């Protein structure tokens, strides 16, 4: 009901379980699929892996939603290709924005989850030598600044204000960064930064 009421968004199908979700997605080819982590027959994480994973053809933009704020759910959803992760207590506005972001190939994760998850993730997986990681992909100084701000949860508008750039410039930089890193969205940019030790704490 929330999504159908929004201009420019149309709900084209509703599935009763994970298996039906995959069948509908493959038949209807929606721009975005919204899945619950816990669904009958096949859970939302496996649905995400099937529809958005590395070997999915074609890959679909998936937003995962759950009542359960667990790091392993976030980690698996993003690794399986989700470009959004929301808690069910998220505002309707955040849900709508997550769907719109996914339709653009961008990403949105509940603010309550982002920095906490990435902070824990780095402590277990970061490699030493963030500068070496930057050199490997030839990021410019400005691109490194933007990567670090994305990694600590800054929005495009906040990056504009902090670096005194226009919104179009920030979007252009992000596009270049995603191409250089071989990632699809800002969540994957953030995960790359934390994994490689390019950013290790929130400013």
CSV table of C-alpha atoms in Angstrom, one decimal:
chain,number,residue,atom,x,y,z
A,1,UNK,CA,0.0,0.0,0.0
A,2,UNK,CA,2.8,2.4,0.9
A,3,UNK,CA,4.7,1.8,-2.4
A,4,UNK,CA,1.6,1.7,-4.6
A,5,UNK,CA,0.6,5.1,-3.3
A,6,UNK,CA,3.8,6.7,-4.5
A,7,UNK,CA,4.1,8.5,-7.9
A,8,UNK,CA,6.3,6.7,-10.3
A,9,UNK,CA,6.1,3.4,-8.4
A,10,UNK,CA,3.9,0.5,-9.4
A,11,UNK,CA,3.6,-2.8,-7.6
A,12,UNK,CA,3.5,-5.4,-10.3
A,13,UNK,CA,3.3,-8.6,-8.2
A,14,UNK,CA,3.0,-9.9,-4.7
A,15,UNK,CA,4.4,-13.3,-3.8
A,16,UNK,CA,3.4,-15.6,-0.9
A,17,UNK,CA,6.7,-17.3,-0.5
A,18,UNK,CA,10.3,-17.3,-1.7
A,19,UNK,CA,9.9,-19.7,-4.5
A,20,UNK,CA,6.9,-17.8,-5.9
A,21,UNK,CA,8.9,-14.6,-5.5
A,22,UNK,CA,11.7,-15.9,-7.8
A,23,UNK,CA,9.1,-17.2,-10.3
A,24,UNK,CA,7.3,-13.8,-10.4
A,25,UNK,CA,10.5,-11.9,-10.6
A,26,UNK,CA,11.7,-13.9,-13.6
A,27,UNK,CA,8.4,-13.6,-15.4
A,28,UNK,CA,7.6,-10.0,-14.6
A,29,UNK,CA,11.1,-8.5,-14.7
A,30,UNK,CA,10.5,-5.8,-12.1
A,31,UNK,CA,13.0,-3.0,-11.6
A,32,UNK,CA,13.2,-3.8,-7.9
A,33,UNK,CA,12.3,-6.9,-5.8
A,34,UNK,CA,11.5,-6.3,-2.1
A,35,UNK,CA,12.0,-9.5,0.0
A,36,UNK,CA,11.7,-10.4,3.7
A,37,UNK,CA,14.5,-12.3,5.3
A,38,UNK,CA,12.1,-14.9,6.7
A,39,UNK,CA,9.7,-16.2,4.0
A,40,UNK,CA,8.1,-19.7,3.6
A,41,UNK,CA,9.7,-22.3,1.4
A,42,UNK,CA,12.8,-20.2,0.6
A,43,UNK,CA,14.1,-17.4,2.7
A,44,UNK,CA,14.9,-13.9,1.5
A,45,UNK,CA,18.6,-14.4,1.6
A,46,UNK,CA,18.5,-17.3,-0.8
A,47,UNK,CA,16.1,-15.4,-3.0
A,48,UNK,CA,18.5,-12.5,-3.0
A,49,UNK,CA,21.4,-14.9,-4.0
A,50,UNK,CA,19.3,-16.3,-6.8
A,51,UNK,CA,18.1,-13.0,-8.2
A,52,UNK,CA,21.0,-10.6,-7.5
A,53,UNK,CA,24.0,-12.9,-7.0
A,54,UNK,CA,27.1,-13.0,-9.2
A,55,UNK,CA,25.7,-15.7,-11.4
A,56,UNK,CA,22.2,-14.4,-11.7
A,57,UNK,CA,21.0,-13.7,-15.3
A,58,UNK,CA,19.8,-11.1,-15.5
A,59,UNK,CA,20.8,-9.6,-12.1
A,60,UNK,CA,17.9,-7.9,-10.3
A,61,UNK,CA,17.9,-5.0,-7.8
A,62,UNK,CA,16.9,-6.5,-4.5
A,63,UNK,CA,16.0,-4.7,-1.3
A,64,UNK,CA,15.9,-6.9,1.9
A,65,UNK,CA,13.7,-6.1,4.8
A,66,UNK,CA,13.6,-7.8,8.2
A,67,UNK,CA,12.5,-7.4,11.8
A,68,UNK,CA,15.7,-8.9,13.0
A,69,UNK,CA,18.7,-6.5,13.4
A,70,UNK,CA,21.4,-9.2,13.0
A,71,UNK,CA,24.9,-8.6,11.5
A,72,UNK,CA,24.9,-11.9,9.7
A,73,UNK,CA,21.7,-11.0,7.9
A,74,UNK,CA,23.2,-7.7,6.7
A,75,UNK,CA,26.5,-9.4,5.7
A,76,UNK,CA,24.9,-12.2,3.8
A,77,UNK,CA,22.3,-9.9,2.1
A,78,UNK,CA,25.0,-7.6,0.8
A,79,UNK,CA,27.4,-10.4,-0.2
A,80,UNK,CA,24.5,-12.0,-2.1
A,81,UNK,CA,24.0,-8.8,-4.1
A,82,UNK,CA,21.3,-6.9,-2.3
A,83,UNK,CA,21.4,-3.1,-2.9
A,84,UNK,CA,19.3,-2.2,0.1
A,85,UNK,CA,18.7,-3.5,3.7
A,86,UNK,CA,16.0,-2.1,5.9
A,87,UNK,CA,14.6,-2.9,9.3
A,88,UNK,CA,10.8,-3.2,9.5
A,89,UNK,CA,10.6,-0.2,11.9
A,90,UNK,CA,12.0,2.0,9.1
A,91,UNK,CA,9.8,4.9,8.2
A,92,UNK,CA,7.6,4.7,5.1
A,93,UNK,CA,9.8,7.5,3.6
A,94,UNK,CA,12.9,5.4,4.0
A,95,UNK,CA,11.2,2.4,2.4
A,96,UNK,CA,10.2,4.5,-0.6
A,97,UNK,CA,13.7,6.0,-0.9
A,98,UNK,CA,15.3,2.5,-0.7
A,99,UNK,CA,13.2,1.3,-3.6
A,100,UNK,CA,13.9,4.4,-5.6
A,101,UNK,CA,17.6,4.1,-4.9
A,102,UNK,CA,17.6,0.4,-5.9
A,103,UNK,CA,15.8,1.3,-9.2
A,104,UNK,CA,18.7,3.6,-10.0
A,105,UNK,CA,21.3,0.9,-9.2
A,106,UNK,CA,22.2,2.8,-6.0
A,107,UNK,CA,21.8,1.5,-2.5
A,108,UNK,CA,20.4,2.4,0.9
A,109,UNK,CA,20.9,0.6,4.2
A,110,UNK,CA,19.1,1.6,7.4
A,111,UNK,CA,21.2,4.2,9.1
A,112,UNK,CA,20.9,2.3,12.4
A,113,UNK,CA,22.7,-0.7,10.7
A,114,UNK,CA,25.3,0.9,8.4
A,115,UNK,CA,28.1,2.2,10.6
A,116,UNK,CA,27.7,-0.5,13.4
A,117,UNK,CA,27.8,-3.3,10.9
A,118,UNK,CA,30.8,-1.9,8.9
A,119,UNK,CA,32.7,-1.1,12.1
A,120,UNK,CA,32.4,-4.7,13.3
A,121,UNK,CA,33.1,-6.0,9.8
A,122,UNK,CA,36.4,-4.2,9.6
A,123,UNK,CA,37.6,-5.5,12.9
A,124,UNK,CA,37.3,-9.1,11.6
A,125,UNK,CA,38.4,-8.7,7.9
A,126,UNK,CA,40.4,-5.6,7.3
A,127,UNK,CA,43.8,-5.9,5.7
A,128,UNK,CA,46.7,-3.7,6.7
A,129,UNK,CA,47.9,-0.9,4.4
A,130,UNK,CA,44.9,1.1,3.2
A,131,UNK,CA,47.2,3.2,1.0
A,132,UNK,CA,48.4,0.1,-0.9
A,133,UNK,CA,44.8,-0.8,-1.6
A,134,UNK,CA,44.1,2.7,-2.9
A,135,UNK,CA,47.2,2.5,-5.2
A,136,UNK,CA,46.1,-0.8,-6.6
A,137,UNK,CA,42.9,0.8,-8.1
A,138,UNK,CA,44.5,4.2,-8.8
A,139,UNK,CA,42.0,6.3,-6.9
A,140,UNK,CA,42.7,10.1,-6.9
A,141,UNK,CA,42.9,12.0,-3.7
A,142,UNK,CA,39.4,13.4,-4.1
A,143,UNK,CA,38.0,10.0,-4.9
A,144,UNK,CA,39.6,8.6,-1.7
A,145,UNK,CA,38.0,11.4,0.3
A,146,UNK,CA,34.6,10.5,-1.1
A,147,UNK,CA,35.1,6.8,-0.5
A,148,UNK,CA,35.9,7.5,3.1
A,149,UNK,CA,32.8,9.6,3.5
A,150,UNK,CA,30.6,7.0,1.9
A,151,UNK,CA,32.1,4.4,4.2
A,152,UNK,CA,31.0,6.3,7.3
A,153,UNK,CA,27.4,6.8,6.0
A,154,UNK,CA,27.5,10.3,4.5
A,155,UNK,CA,24.7,11.0,2.0
A,156,UNK,CA,25.6,12.7,-1.4
A,157,UNK,CA,24.3,16.0,-0.1
A,158,UNK,CA,26.4,15.8,3.1
A,159,UNK,CA,29.5,15.0,0.9
A,160,UNK,CA,28.7,18.1,-1.2
A,161,UNK,CA,28.6,20.3,1.9
A,162,UNK,CA,31.8,18.8,3.4
A,163,UNK,CA,33.9,18.9,0.3
A,164,UNK,CA,32.4,22.0,-1.3
A,165,UNK,CA,31.3,20.1,-4.4
A,166,UNK,CA,28.2,20.3,-6.5
A,167,UNK,CA,25.7,17.3,-6.3
A,168,UNK,CA,26.4,16.5,-10.0
A,169,UNK,CA,30.2,16.4,-9.3
A,170,UNK,CA,29.7,14.0,-6.4
A,171,UNK,CA,27.6,11.7,-8.5
A,172,UNK,CA,30.2,11.8,-11.3
A,173,UNK,CA,33.0,10.9,-8.8
A,174,UNK,CA,30.9,8.1,-7.4
A,175,UNK,CA,30.3,6.7,-10.9
A,176,UNK,CA,34.1,6.7,-11.6
A,177,UNK,CA,34.8,5.1,-8.2
A,178,UNK,CA,32.3,2.3,-8.8
A,179,UNK,CA,33.8,1.6,-12.2
A,180,UNK,CA,37.4,1.5,-10.8
A,181,UNK,CA,36.4,-0.7,-7.9
A,182,UNK,CA,34.2,-2.9,-10.0
A,183,UNK,CA,31.2,-2.5,-7.7
A,184,UNK,CA,27.5,-1.7,-8.3
A,185,UNK,CA,26.6,0.7,-5.6
A,186,UNK,CA,27.6,2.8,-2.6
A,187,UNK,CA,27.1,0.0,-0.1
A,188,UNK,CA,29.7,-2.1,-2.0
A,189,UNK,CA,32.0,1.0,-2.1
A,190,UNK,CA,31.7,1.2,1.7
A,191,UNK,CA,32.3,-2.5,2.2
A,192,UNK,CA,35.4,-2.2,0.0
A,193,UNK,CA,36.8,0.7,2.0
A,194,UNK,CA,36.3,-1.1,5.4
A,195,UNK,CA,37.7,-4.4,4.1
A,196,UNK,CA,40.9,-2.7,2.7
A,197,UNK,CA,41.5,-0.5,5.7
A,198,UNK,CA,41.0,2.7,3.7
A,199,UNK,CA,38.8,3.9,6.6
A,200,UNK,CA,39.0,2.5,10.1
A,201,UNK,CA,36.8,4.8,12.3
A,202,UNK,CA,34.0,7.2,12.0
A,203,UNK,CA,35.0,10.9,12.1
